[in-house]
Coordinates of C-alpha atoms in Angstrom, one line a residue:
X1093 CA 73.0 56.3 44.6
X1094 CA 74.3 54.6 47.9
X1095 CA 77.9 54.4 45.0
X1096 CA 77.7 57.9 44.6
X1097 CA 77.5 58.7 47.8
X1098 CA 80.4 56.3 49.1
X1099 CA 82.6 58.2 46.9
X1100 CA 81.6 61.4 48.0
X1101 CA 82.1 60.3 51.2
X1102 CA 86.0 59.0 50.2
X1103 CA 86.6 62.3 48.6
X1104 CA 85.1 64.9 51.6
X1105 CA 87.2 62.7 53.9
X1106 CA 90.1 62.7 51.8
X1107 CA 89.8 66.4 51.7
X1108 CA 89.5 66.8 55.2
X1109 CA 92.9 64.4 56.1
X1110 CA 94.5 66.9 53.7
X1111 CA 93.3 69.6 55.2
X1112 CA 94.5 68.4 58.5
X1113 CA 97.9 67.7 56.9
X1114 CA 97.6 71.2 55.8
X1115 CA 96.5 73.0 59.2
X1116 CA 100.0 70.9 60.7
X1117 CA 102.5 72.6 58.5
X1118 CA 100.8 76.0 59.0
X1119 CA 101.1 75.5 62.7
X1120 CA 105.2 74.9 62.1
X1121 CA 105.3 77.7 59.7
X1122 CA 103.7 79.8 62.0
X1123 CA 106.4 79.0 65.4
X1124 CA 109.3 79.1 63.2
X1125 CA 108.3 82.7 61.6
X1126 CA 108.0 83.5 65.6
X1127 CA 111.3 82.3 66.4
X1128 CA 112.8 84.4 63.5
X1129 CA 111.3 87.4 64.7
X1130 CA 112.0 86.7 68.2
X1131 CA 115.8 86.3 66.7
X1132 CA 116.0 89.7 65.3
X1133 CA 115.2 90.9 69.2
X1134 CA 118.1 88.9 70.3
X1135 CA 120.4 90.0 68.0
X1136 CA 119.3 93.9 68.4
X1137 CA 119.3 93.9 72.6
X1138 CA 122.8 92.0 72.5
X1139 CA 123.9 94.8 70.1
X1140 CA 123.0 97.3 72.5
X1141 CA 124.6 96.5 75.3
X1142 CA 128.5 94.6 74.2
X1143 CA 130.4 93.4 76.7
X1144 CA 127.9 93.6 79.2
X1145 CA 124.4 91.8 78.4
X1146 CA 124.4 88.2 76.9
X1147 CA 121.1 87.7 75.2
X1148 CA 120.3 83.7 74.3
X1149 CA 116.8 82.6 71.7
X1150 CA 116.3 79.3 72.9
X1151 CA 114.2 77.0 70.5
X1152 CA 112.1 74.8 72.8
X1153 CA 111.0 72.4 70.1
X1154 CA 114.5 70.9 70.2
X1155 CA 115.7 71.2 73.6
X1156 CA 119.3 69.5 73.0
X1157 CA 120.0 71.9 70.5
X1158 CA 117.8 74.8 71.7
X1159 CA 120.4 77.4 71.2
X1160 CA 119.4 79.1 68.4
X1161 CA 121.2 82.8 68.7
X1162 CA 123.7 83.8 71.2
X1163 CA 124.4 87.5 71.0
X1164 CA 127.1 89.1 73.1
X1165 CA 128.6 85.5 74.1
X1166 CA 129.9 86.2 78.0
X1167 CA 128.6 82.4 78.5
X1168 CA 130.9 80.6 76.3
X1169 CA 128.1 78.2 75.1
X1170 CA 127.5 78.1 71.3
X1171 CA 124.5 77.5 68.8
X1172 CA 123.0 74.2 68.9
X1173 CA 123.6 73.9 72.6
X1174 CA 121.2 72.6 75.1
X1175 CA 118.2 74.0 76.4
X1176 CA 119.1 74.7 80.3
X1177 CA 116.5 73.9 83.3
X1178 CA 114.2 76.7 82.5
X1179 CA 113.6 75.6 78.8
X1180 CA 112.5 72.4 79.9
X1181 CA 110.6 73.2 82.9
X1182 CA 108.4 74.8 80.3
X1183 CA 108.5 72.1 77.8
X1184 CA 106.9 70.1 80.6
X1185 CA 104.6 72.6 81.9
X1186 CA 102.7 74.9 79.8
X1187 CA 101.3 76.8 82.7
X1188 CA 105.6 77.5 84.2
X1189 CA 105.4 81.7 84.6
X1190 CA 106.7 83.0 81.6
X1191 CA 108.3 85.5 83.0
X1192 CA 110.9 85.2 85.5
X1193 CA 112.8 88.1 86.2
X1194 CA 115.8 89.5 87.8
X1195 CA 117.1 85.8 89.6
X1196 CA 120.5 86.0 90.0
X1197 CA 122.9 83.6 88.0
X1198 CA 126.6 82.4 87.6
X1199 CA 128.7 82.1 84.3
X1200 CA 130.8 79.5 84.5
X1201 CA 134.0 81.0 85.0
X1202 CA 132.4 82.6 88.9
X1203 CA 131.5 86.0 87.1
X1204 CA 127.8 87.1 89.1
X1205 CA 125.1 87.8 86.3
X1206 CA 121.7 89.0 86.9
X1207 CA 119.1 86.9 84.8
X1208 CA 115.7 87.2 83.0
X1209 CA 114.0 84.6 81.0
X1210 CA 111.2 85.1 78.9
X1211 CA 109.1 82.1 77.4
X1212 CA 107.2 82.6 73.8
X1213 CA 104.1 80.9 72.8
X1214 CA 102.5 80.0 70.0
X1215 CA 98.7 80.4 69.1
X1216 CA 98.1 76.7 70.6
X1217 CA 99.2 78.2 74.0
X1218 CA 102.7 75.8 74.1
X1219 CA 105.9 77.5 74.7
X1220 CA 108.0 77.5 71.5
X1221 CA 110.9 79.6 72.6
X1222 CA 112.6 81.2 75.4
X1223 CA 114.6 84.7 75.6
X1224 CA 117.2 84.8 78.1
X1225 CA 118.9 88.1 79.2
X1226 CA 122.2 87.3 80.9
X1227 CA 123.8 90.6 82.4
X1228 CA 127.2 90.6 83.6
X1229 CA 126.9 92.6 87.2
X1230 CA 130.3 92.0 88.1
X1231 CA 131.3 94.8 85.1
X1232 CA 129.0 97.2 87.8
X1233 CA 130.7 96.3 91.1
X1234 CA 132.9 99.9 91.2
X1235 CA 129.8 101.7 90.4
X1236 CA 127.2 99.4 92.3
X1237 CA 126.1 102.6 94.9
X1238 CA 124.7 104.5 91.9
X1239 CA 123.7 100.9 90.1
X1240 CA 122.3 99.8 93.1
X1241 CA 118.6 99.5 91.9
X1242 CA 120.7 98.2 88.6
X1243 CA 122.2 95.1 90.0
X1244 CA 119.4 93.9 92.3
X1245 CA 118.1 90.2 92.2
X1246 CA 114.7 89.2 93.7
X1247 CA 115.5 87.5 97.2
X1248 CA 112.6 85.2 96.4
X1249 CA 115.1 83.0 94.2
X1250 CA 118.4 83.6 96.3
X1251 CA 118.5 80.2 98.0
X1252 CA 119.0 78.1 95.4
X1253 CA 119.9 79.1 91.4
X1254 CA 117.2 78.6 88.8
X1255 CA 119.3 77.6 86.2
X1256 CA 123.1 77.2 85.3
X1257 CA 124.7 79.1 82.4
X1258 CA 126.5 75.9 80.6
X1259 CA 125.3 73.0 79.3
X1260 CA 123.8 69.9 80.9
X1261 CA 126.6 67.9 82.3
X1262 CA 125.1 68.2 85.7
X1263 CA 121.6 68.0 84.9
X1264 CA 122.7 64.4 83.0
X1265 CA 124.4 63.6 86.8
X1266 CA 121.2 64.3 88.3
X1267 CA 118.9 62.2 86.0
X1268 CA 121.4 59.4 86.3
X1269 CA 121.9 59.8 90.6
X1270 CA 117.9 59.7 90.7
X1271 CA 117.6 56.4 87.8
X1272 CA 119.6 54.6 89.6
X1273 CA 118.2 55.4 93.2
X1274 CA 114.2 54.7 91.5
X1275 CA 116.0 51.1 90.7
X1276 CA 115.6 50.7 94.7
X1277 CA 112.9 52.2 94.9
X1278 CA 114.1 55.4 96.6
X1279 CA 115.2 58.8 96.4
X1280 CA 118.9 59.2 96.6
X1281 CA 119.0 61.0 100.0
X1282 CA 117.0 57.7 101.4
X1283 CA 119.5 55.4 100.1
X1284 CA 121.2 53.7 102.8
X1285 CA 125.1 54.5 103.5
X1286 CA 126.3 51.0 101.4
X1287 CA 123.7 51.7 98.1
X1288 CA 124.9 55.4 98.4
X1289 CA 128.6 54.3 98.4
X1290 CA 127.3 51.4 95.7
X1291 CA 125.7 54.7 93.5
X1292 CA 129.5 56.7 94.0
X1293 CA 131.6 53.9 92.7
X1294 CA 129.3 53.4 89.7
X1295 CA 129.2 56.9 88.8
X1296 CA 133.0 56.9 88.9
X1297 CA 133.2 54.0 86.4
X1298 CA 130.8 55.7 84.1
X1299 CA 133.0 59.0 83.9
X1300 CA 130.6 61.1 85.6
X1301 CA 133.6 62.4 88.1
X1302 CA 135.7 63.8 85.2
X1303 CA 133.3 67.5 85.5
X1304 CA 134.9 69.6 87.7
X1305 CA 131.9 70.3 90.0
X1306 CA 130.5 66.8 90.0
X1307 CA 131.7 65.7 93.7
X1308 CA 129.3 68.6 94.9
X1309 CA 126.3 67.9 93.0
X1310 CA 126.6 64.1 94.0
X1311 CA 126.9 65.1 97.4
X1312 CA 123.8 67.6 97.5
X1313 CA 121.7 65.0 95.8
X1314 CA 122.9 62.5 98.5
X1315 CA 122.6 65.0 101.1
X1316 CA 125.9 64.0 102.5
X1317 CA 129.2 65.9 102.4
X1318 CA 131.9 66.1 99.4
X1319 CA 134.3 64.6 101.8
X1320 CA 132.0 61.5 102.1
X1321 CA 131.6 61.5 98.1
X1322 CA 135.1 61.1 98.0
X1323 CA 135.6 58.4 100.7
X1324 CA 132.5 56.7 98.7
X1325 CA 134.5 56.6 95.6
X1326 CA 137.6 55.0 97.1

């Protein structure tokens, strides 16, 4: 009896690490046949509106190559780009508004766009994808008095951008300003002047300088001017 009922105990358990196996590739099935139906949105509202709506499916279970449709490309970024501060603001927070709606946004080439990002979850409750509506205002500008409603952004996000429409170069400055200020214990506006001018020099050696906006972001993070990057770096 008690060998009888060892193996029935093997085989029920057995069973049940299958089943588990089993319940794990249901769960992917189930995001990825969410992501391809989220797709075919993409694809229609970019359709609708050419030259004048970008519309980005971002697939947040690989955020360095999130990109998964671009429709209407006014961005210039291209599939299997990076996911872009919003994508991984909810990566790390389930309970990030999944909604955020009408903040106002650059492309990089200066153009204004009016922005609205919507985060997709799966049954677990964890956000799977992201769909990103990129509208080109400055196409409005001649029209903006009968637009006016059109081309208006919340003021709640005017001081400071929630996102940038390219890919992480800057982000990657960030992460690397704030490693290297945590090695001192210290967030880079606390440095002092010589580990600030220390942090500069070493970003320079590492290549960081050769993005065109890079002075800038070093000097907001730094909290000193982009003058005083460049007499850092010399």
């Amino acid at each position: 009896m008690d060998d009888e009922s060892t193996e029935d105990d093997v085989s029920q358990g057995g069973a049940a690490e299958d089943g588990s196996g089993e319940d794990d590739s249901g769960e992917d099935r189930a995001d990825e046949h969410l992501i391809r139906e989220a797709e075919k949105i993409a694809v229609a509202l970019g359709r609708m509106f050419p030259g004048l709506c970008e519309v980005v499916l971002h697939d947040l279970r690989d955020p360095d190559h999130a990109i998964r449709a671009i429709e209407n490309n006014l961005s210039g970024r291209q599939v299997g780009d990076s996911a872009t501060e919003l994508g991984l603001a909810r990566i790390a927070d389930p309970q990030y508004p999944s909604v955020i709606q009408n903040y106002p946004n650059q492309f990089p080439d200066g153009r204004p766009a009016k922005s609205t990002s919507i985060g997709i979850k799966n049954a677990a409750g964890e956000y799977v994808a992201a769909l990103c509506l990129n509208l080109d205002v400055s196409v409005l500008s001649p029209v903006t008095l009968a637009l006016s409603n059109l081309v208006a952004t919340d003021t709640e996000h005017r001081d400071r951008p929630l996102e940038t429409l390219r890919d992480r170069a800057a982000r990657e400055l960030r992460q690397a300003v704030e490693a290297r200020a945590a090695e001192r214990a210290a967030t880079p506006r606390s440095l002092s002047r010589e580990d600030k001018k220390a942090l500069v020099r070493q970003l320079q050696r590492d290549g960081y300088f050769d993005s065109r906006d890079a002075a800038q972001t070093i000097a907001d993070l730094l909290g000193v001017s982009r003058a005083t990057v460049y007499n850092y770096a010399k």
